[in-house]
PDB file of C-alpha atoms in Angstrom:
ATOM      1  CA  UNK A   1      14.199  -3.625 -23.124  1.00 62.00           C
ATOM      2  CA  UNK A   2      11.805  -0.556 -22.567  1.00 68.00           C
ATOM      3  CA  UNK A   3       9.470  -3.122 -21.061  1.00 74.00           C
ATOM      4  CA  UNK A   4      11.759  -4.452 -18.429  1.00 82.00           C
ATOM      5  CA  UNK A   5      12.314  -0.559 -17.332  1.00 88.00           C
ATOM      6  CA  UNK A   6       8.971  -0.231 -16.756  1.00 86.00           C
ATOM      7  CA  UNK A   7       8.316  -3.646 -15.230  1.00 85.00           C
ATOM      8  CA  UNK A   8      11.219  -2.802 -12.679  1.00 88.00           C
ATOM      9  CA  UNK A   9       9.770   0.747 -11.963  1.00 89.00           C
ATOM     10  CA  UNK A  10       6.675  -0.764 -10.614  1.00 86.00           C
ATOM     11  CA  UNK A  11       8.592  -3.854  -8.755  1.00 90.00           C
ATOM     12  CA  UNK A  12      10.843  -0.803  -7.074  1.00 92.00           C
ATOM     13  CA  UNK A  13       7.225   0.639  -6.197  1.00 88.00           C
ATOM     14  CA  UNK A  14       6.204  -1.945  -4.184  1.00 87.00           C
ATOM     15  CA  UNK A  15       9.419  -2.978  -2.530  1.00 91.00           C
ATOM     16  CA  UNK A  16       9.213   1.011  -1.061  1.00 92.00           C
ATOM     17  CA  UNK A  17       6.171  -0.079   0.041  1.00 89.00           C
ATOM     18  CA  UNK A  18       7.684  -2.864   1.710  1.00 89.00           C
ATOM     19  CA  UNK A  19      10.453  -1.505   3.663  1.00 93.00           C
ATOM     20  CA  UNK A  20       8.099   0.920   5.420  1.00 94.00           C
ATOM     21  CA  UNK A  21       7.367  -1.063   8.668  1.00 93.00           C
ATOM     22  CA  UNK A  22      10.726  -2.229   9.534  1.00 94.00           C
ATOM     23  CA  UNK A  23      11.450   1.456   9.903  1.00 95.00           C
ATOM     24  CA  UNK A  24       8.406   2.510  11.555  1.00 96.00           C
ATOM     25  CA  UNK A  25       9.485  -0.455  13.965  1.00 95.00           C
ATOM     26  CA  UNK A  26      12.700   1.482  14.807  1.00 95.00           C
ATOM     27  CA  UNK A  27      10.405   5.002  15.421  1.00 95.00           C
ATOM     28  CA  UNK A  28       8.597   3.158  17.607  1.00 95.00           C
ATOM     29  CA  UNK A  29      11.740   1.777  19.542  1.00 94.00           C
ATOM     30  CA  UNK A  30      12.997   5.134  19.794  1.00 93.00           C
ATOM     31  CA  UNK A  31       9.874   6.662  21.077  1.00 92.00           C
ATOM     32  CA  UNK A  32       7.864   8.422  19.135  1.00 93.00           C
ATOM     33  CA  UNK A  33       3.772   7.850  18.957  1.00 92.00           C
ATOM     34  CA  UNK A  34       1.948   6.123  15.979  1.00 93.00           C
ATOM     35  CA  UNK A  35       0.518   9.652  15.691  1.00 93.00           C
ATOM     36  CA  UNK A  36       3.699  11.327  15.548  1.00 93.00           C
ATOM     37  CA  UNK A  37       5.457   8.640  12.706  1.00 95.00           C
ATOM     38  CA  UNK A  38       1.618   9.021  10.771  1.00 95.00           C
ATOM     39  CA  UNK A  39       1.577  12.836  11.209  1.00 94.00           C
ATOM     40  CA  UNK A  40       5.422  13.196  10.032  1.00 95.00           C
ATOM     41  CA  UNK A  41       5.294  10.924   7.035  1.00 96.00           C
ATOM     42  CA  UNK A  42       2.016  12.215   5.164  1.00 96.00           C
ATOM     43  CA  UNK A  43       3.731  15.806   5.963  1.00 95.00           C
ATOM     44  CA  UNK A  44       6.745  15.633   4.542  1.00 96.00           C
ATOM     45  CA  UNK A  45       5.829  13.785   2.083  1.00 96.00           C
ATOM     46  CA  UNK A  46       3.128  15.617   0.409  1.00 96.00           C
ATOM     47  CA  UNK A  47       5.034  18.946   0.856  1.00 96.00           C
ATOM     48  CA  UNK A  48       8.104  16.858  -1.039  1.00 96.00           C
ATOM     49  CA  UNK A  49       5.406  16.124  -3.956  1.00 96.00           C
ATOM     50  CA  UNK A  50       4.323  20.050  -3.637  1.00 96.00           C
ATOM     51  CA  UNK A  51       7.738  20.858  -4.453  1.00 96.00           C
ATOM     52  CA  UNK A  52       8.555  18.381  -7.323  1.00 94.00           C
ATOM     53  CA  UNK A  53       5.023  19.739  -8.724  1.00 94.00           C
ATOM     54  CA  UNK A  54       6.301  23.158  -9.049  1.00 93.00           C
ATOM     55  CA  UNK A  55       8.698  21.396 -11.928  1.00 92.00           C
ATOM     56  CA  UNK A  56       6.093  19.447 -13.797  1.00 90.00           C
ATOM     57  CA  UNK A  57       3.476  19.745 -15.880  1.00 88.00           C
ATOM     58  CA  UNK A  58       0.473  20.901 -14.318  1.00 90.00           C
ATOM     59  CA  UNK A  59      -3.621  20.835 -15.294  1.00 92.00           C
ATOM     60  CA  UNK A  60      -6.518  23.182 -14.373  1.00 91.00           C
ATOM     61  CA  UNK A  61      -8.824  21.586 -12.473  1.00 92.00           C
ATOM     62  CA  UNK A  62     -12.505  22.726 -11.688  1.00 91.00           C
ATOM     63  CA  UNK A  63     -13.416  22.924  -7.676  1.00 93.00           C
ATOM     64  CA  UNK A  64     -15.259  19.401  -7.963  1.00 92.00           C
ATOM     65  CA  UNK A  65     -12.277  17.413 -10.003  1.00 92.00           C
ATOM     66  CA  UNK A  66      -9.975  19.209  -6.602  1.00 94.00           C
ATOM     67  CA  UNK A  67     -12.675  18.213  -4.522  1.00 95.00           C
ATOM     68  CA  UNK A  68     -12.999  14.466  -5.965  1.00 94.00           C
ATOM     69  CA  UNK A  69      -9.071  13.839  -5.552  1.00 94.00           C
ATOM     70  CA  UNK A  70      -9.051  15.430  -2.343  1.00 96.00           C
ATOM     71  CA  UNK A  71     -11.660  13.273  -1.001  1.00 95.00           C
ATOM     72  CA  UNK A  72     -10.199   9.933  -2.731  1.00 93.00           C
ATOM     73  CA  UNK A  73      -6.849  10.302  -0.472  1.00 93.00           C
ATOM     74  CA  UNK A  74      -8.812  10.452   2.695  1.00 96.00           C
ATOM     75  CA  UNK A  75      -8.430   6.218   2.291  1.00 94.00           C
ATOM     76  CA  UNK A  76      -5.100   6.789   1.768  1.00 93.00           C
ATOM     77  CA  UNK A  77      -4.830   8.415   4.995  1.00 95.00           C
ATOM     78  CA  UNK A  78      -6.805   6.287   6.658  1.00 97.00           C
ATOM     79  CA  UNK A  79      -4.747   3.623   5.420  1.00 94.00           C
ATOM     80  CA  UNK A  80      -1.600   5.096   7.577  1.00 94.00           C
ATOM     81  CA  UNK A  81      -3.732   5.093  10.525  1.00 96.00           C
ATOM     82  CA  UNK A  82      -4.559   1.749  10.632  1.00 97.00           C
ATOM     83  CA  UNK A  83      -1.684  -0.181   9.611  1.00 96.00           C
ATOM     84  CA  UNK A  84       1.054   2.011  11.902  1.00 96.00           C
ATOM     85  CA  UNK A  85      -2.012   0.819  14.757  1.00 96.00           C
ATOM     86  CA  UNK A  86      -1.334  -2.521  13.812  1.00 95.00           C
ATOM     87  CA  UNK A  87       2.408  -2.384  13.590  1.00 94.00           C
ATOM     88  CA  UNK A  88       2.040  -1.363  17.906  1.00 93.00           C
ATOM     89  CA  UNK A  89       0.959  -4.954  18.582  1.00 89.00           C
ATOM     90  CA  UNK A  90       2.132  -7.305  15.780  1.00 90.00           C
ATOM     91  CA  UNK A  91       5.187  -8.096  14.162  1.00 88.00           C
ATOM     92  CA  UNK A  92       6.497  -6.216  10.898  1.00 88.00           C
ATOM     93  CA  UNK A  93       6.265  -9.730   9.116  1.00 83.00           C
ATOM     94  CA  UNK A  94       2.573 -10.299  10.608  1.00 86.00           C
ATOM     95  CA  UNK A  95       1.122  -6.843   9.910  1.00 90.00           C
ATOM     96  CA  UNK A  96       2.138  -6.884   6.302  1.00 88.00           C
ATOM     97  CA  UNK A  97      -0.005  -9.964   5.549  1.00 87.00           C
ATOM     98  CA  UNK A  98      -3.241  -9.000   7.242  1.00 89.00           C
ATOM     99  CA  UNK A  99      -3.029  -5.585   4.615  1.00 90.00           C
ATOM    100  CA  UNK A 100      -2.258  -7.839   1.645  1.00 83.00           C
ATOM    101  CA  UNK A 101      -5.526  -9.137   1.788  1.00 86.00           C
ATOM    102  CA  UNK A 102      -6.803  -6.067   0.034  1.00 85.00           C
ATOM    103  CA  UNK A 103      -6.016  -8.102  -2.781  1.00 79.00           C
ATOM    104  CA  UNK A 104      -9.344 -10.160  -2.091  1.00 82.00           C
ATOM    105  CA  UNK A 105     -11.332  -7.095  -0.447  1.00 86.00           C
ATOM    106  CA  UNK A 106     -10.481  -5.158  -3.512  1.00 81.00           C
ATOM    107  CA  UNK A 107     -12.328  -8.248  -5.444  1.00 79.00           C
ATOM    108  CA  UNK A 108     -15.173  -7.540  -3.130  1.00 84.00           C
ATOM    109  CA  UNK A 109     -15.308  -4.047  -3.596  1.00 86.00           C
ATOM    110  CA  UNK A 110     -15.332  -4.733  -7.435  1.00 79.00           C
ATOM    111  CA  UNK A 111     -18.313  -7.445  -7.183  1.00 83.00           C
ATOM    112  CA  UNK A 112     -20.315  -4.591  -4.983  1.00 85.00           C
ATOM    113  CA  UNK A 113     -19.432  -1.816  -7.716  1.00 83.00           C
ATOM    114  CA  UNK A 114     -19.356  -3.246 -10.858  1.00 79.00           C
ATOM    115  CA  UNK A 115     -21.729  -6.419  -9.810  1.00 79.00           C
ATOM    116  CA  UNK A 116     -18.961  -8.555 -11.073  1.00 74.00           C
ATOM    117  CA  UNK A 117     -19.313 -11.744  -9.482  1.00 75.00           C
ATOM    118  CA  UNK A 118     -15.880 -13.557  -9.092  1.00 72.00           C
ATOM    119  CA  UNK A 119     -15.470 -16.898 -11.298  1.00 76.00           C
ATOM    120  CA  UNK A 120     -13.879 -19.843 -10.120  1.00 80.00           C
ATOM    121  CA  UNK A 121     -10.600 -18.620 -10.880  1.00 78.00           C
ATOM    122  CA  UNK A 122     -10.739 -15.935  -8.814  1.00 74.00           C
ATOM    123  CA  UNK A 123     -12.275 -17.585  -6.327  1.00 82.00           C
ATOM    124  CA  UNK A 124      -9.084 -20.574  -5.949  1.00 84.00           C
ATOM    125  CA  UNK A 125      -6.768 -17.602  -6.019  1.00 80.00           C
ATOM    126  CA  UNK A 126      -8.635 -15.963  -2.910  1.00 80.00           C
ATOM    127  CA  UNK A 127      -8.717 -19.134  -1.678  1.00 86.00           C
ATOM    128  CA  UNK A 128      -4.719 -19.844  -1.688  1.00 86.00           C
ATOM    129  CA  UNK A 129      -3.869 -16.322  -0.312  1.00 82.00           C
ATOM    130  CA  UNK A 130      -6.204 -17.351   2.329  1.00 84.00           C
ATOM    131  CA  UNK A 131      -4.670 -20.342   3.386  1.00 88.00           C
ATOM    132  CA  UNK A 132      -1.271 -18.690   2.735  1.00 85.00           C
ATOM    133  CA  UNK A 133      -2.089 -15.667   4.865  1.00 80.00           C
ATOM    134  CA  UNK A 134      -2.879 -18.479   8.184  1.00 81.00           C
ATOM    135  CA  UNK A 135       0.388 -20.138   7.468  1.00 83.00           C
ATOM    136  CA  UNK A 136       2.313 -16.406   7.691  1.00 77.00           C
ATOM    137  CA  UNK A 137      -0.173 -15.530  10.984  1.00 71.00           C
ATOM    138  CA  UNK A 138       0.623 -19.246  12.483  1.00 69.00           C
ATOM    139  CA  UNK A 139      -2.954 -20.014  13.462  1.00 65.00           C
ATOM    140  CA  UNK A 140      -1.977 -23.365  13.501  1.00 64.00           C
ATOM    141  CA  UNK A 141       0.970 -23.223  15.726  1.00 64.00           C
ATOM    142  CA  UNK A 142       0.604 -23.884  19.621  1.00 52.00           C
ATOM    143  CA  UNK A 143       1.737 -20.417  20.244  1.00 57.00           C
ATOM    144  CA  UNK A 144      -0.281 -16.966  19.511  1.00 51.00           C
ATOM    145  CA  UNK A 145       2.209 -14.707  21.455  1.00 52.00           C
ATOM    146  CA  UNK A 146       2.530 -12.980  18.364  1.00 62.00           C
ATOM    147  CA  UNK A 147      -0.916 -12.332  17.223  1.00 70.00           C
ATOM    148  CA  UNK A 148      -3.411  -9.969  19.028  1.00 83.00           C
ATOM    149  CA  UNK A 149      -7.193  -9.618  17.734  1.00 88.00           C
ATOM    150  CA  UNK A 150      -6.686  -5.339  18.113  1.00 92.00           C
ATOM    151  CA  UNK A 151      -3.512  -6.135  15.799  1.00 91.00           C
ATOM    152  CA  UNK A 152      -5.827  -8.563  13.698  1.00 90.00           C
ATOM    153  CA  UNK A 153      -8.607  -5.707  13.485  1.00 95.00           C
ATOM    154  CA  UNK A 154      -5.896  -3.175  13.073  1.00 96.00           C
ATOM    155  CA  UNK A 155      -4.306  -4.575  10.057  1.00 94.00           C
ATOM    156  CA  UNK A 156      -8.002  -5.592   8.263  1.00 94.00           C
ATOM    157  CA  UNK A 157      -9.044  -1.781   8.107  1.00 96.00           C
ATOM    158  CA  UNK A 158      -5.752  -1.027   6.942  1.00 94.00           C
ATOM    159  CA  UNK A 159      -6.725  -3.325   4.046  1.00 92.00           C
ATOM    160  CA  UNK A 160      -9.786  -2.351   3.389  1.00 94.00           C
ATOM    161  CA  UNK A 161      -9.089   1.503   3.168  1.00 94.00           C
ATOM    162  CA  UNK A 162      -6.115   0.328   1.116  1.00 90.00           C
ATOM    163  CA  UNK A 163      -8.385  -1.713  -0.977  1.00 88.00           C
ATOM    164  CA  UNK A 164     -10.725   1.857  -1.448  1.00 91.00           C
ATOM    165  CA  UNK A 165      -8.044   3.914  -2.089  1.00 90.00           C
ATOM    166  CA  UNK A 166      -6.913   1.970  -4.749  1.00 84.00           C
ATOM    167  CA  UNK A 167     -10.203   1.432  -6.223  1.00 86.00           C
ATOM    168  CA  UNK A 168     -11.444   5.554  -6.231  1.00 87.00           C
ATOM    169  CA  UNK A 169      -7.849   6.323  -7.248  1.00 83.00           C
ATOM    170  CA  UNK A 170      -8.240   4.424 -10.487  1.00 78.00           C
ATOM    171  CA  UNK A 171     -11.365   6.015 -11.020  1.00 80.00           C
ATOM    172  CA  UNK A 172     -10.537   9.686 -10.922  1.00 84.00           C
ATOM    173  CA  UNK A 173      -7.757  11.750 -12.688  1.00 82.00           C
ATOM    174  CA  UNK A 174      -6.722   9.639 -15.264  1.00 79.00           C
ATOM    175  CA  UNK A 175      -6.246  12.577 -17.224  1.00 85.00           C
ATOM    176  CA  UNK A 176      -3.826  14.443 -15.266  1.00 89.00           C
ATOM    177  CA  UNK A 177       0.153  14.119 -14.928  1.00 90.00           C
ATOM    178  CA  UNK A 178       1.027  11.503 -12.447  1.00 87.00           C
ATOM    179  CA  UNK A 179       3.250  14.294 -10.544  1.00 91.00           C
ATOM    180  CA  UNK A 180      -0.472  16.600  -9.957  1.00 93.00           C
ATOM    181  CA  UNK A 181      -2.480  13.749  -9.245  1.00 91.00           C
ATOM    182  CA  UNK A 182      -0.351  12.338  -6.284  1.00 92.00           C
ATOM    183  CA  UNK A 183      -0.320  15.340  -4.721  1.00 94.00           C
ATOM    184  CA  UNK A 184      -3.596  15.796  -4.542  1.00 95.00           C
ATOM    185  CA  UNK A 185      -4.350  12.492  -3.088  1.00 93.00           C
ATOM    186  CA  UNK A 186      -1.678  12.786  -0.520  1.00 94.00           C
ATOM    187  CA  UNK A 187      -2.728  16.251   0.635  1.00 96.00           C
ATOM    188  CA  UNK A 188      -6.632  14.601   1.120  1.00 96.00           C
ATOM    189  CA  UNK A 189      -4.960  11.884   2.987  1.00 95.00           C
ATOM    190  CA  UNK A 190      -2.784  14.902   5.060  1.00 96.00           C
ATOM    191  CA  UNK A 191      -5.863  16.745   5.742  1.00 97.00           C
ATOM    192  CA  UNK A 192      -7.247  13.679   7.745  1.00 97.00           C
ATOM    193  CA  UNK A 193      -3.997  12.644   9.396  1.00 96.00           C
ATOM    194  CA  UNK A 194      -3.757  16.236  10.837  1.00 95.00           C
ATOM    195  CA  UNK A 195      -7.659  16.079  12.070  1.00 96.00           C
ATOM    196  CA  UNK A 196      -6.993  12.867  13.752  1.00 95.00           C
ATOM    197  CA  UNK A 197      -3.697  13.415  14.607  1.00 93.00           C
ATOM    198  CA  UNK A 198      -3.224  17.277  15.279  1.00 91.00           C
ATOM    199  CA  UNK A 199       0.585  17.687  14.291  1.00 86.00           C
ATOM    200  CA  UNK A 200       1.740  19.313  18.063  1.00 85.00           C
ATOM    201  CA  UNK A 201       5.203  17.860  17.144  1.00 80.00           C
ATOM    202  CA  UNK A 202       5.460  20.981  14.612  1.00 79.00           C
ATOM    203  CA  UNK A 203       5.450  23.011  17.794  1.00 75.00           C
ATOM    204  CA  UNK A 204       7.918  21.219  19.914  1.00 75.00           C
ATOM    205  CA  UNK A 205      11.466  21.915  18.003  1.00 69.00           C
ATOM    206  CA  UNK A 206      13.376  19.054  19.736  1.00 72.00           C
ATOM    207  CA  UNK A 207      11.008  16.821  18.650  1.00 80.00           C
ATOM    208  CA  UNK A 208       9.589  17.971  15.224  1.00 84.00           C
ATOM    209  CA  UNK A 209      13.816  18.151  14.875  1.00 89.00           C
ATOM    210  CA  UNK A 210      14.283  14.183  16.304  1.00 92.00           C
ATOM    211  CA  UNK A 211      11.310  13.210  14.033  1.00 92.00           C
ATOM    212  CA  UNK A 212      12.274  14.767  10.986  1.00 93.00           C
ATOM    213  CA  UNK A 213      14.448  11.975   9.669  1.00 94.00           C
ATOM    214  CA  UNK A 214      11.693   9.420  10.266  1.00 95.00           C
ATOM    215  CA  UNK A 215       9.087  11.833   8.231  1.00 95.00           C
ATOM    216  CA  UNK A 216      11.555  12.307   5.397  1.00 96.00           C
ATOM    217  CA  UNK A 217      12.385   8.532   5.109  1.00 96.00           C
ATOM    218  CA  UNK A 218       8.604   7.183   5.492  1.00 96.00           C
ATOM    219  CA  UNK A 219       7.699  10.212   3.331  1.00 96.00           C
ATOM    220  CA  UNK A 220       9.829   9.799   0.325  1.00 96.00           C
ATOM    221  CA  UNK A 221       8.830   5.939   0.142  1.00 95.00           C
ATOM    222  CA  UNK A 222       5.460   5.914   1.536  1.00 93.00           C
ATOM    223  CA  UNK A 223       3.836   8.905  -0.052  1.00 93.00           C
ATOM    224  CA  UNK A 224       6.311  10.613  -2.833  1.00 93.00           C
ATOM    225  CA  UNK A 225       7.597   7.133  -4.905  1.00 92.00           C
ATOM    226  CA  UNK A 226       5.382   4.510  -5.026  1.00 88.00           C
ATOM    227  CA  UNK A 227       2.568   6.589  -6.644  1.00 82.00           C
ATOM    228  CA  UNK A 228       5.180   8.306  -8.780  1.00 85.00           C
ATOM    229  CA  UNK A 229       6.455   4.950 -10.089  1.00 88.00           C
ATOM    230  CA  UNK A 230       3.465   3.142 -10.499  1.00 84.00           C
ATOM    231  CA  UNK A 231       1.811   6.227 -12.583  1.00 80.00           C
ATOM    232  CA  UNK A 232       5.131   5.764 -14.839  1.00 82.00           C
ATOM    233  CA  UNK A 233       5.143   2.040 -15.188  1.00 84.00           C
ATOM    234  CA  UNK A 234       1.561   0.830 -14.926  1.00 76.00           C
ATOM    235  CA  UNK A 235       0.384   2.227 -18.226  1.00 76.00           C
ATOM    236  CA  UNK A 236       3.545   0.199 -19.625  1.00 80.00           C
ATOM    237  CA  UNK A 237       3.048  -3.130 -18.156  1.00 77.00           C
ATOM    238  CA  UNK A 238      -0.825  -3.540 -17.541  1.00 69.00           C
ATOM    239  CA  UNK A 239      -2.983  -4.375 -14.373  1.00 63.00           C
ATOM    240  CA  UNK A 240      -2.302  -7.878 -14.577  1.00 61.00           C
ATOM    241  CA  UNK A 241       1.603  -8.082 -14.125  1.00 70.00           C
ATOM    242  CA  UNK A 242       1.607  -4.279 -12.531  1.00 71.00           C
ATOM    243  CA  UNK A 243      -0.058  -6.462  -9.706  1.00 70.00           C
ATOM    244  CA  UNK A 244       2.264  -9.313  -9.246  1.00 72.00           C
ATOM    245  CA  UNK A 245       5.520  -6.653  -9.424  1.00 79.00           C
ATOM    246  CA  UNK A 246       3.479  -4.939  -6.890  1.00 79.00           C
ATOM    247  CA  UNK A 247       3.138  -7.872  -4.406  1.00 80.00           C
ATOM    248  CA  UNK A 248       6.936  -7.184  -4.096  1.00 83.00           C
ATOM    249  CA  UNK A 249       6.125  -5.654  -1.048  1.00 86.00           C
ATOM    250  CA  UNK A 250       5.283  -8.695   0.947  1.00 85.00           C
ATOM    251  CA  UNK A 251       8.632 -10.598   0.337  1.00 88.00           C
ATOM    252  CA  UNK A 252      10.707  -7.046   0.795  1.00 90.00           C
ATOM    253  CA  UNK A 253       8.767  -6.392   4.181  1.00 89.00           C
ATOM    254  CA  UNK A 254       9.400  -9.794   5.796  1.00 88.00           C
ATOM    255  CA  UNK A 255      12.887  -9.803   4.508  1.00 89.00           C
ATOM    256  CA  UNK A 256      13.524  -6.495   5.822  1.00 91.00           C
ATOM    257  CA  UNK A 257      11.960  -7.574   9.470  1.00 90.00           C
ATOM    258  CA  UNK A 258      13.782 -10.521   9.573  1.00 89.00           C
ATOM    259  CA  UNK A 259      17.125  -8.797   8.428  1.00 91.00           C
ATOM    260  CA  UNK A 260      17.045  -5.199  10.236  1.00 93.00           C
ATOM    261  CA  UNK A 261      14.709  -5.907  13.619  1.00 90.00           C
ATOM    262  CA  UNK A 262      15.395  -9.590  14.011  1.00 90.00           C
ATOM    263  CA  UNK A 263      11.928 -10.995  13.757  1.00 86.00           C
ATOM    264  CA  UNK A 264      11.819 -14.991  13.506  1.00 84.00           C
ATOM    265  CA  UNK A 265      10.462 -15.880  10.459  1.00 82.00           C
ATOM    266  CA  UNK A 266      10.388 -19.537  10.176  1.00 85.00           C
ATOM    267  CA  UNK A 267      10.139 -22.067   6.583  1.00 87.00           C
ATOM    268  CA  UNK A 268       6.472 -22.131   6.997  1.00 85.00           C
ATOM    269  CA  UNK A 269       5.951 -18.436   7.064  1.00 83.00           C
ATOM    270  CA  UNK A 270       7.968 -18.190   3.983  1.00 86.00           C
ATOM    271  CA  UNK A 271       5.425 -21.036   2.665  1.00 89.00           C
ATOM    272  CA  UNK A 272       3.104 -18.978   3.718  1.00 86.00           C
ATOM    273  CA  UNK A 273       4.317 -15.998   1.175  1.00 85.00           C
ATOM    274  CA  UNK A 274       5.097 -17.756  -1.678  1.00 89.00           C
ATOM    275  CA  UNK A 275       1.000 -19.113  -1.125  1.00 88.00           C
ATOM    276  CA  UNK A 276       0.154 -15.676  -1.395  1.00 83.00           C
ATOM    277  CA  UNK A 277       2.224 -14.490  -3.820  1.00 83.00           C
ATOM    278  CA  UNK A 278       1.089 -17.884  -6.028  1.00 86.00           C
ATOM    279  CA  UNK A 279      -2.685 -16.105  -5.052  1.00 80.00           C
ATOM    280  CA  UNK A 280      -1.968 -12.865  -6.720  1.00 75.00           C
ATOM    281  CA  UNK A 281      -0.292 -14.261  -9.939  1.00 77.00           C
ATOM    282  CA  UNK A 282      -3.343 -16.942 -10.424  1.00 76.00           C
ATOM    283  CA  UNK A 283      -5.652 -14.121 -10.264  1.00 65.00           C
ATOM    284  CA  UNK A 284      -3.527 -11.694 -11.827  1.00 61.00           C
ATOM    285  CA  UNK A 285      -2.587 -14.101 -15.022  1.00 62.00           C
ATOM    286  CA  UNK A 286      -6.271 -15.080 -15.465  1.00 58.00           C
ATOM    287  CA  UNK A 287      -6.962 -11.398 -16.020  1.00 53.00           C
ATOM    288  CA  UNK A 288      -4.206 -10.722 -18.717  1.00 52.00           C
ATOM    289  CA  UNK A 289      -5.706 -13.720 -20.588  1.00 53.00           C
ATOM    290  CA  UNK A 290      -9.157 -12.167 -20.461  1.00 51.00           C
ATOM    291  CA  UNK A 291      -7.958  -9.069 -21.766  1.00 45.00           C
ATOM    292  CA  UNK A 292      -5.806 -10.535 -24.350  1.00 47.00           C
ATOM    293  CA  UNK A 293      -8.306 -12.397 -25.750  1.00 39.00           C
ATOM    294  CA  UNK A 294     -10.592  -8.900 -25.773  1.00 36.00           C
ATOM    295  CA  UNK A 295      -8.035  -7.346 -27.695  1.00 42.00           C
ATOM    296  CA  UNK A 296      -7.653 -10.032 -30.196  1.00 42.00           C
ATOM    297  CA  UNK A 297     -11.294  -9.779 -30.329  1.00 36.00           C
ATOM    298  CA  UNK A 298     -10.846  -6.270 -31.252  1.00 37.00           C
ATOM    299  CA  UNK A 299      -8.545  -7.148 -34.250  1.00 34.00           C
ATOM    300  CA  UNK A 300     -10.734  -9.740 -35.924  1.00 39.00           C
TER     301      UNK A 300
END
């Protein structure tokens, strides 16, 4: 029973994750800048985590473990950037896919690292999410009204600073509480939102005012949750499933852009998904054996 708590925690971590373009959709339909919805979300969201921290459990740190965190959000950041870029010339439903395929950069970043080369396995799963991501970005369809190469380019640096983030932020402060660590990321991340975007809106009281609700929202489940979740459940659940509960995000965003902004979203972009999704879980199940079989290794 604990189990399925934990499995849903990080399942409810990605679906924040997913509902986070629809909404930046309906900023943008209301008038506000990409730098304005950026600059508002990592705001309020890592002064929300400030807050909550003053409840927790908190670590000393040395000036180079501060330093380290600080510098691992700037991806983070970086990440916002990109993908609300993306989100001003694609659809909700198209922009979610091209990030998703962090899932294969992070593999790359890994085999750069680590030299781990990817096995066949790996390599069929890559290959599905692929195909699966073309299906969702109908490159074989007639039309291409809905797909732009500055969208395209948009949404792959989005997934490769999403890919980074996730990589350095596995790397450093295991050791602290989830609550300390988040915070620390987010307000690296901040720190280059507010250099590339300068938050002006602060200054203009009708607008920081109007904006407000749109920094609170894509704060709370952009910045404060996911992390919050996925430090609670992750531990619980592992890598391996922790990454297909994740990729709850894809289904959730589409859904949500179909549902909420009326975006078409015909059966073969749904084939499309469930290619990807069938991606992540080949990959993702190939690595729980692996480290089953370690474990039993362990044992004998």
């Amino acid at each position: 029973m604990k189990n399925m708590y934990y499995a849903g925690l990080v399942f409810l971590g990605g679906c924040c994750y997913g509902i986070l373009s629809t909404f930046v959709k309906i900023a943008y339909a209301n008038g506000f800048s990409s730098a304005a919805v950026t600059g508002a979300q990592y705001l309020f969201g890592t002064m929300m985590l400030w807050l909550v921290l003053q409840f927790t459990k908190k670590e000393k740190l040395s000036v180079k473990e501060s330093v380290k965190l600080l510098s691992s959000g700037i991806p983070f950041g970086l990440t916002g950037i990109f993908y609300y870029q993306a989100l001003q010339s694609l659809s909700a439903s198209l922009a979610i896919v091209f990030l998703f395929q962090f899932v294969w950069i992070g593999s790359v970043i890994e085999w750069l690292a680590y030299r781990r080369v990817p096995d066949k396995t790996k390599l069929v799963s890559i290959a599905v999410l692929l195909f699966g991501s073309l299906l969702v970005a109908d490159v074989f369809s007639k039309s291409t009204s809905s797909f732009t190469l500055s969208g395209l380019m948009w949404g792959i640096m989005a997934a490769v600073s999403f890919a980074t983030f996730l990589f350095l932020s596995s790397a450093v402060g295991s050791h602290l509480p989830p609550v300390q660590k988040s915070a620390l990321l987010a307000t690296g991340a901040s720190i280059l939102v507010s250099i590339c975007y300068p938050p002006v809106f602060i200054l203009e009281g009708t607008t920081f005012f109007s904006l407000a609700p749109y920094g609170l929202l894509l704060g709370l489940f952009g910045v404060v949750l996911p992390p919050l979740l996925y430090s609670i459940g992750m531990p619980h659940v592992g890598p391996s499933l922790g990454t297909i509960l994740t990729s709850s995000e894809l289904p959730v965003a589409i859904l949500m852009s179909s549902v909420v902004l009326s975006e078409p979203v015909p059966p073969v972009k749904w084939t499309g998904v469930i290619l990807i999704l069938i991606g992540i879980s080949l990959n993702s199940l190939k690595d729980s054996k692996k480290t089953g079989m370690l474990k039993k290794t362990e044992y004998q």
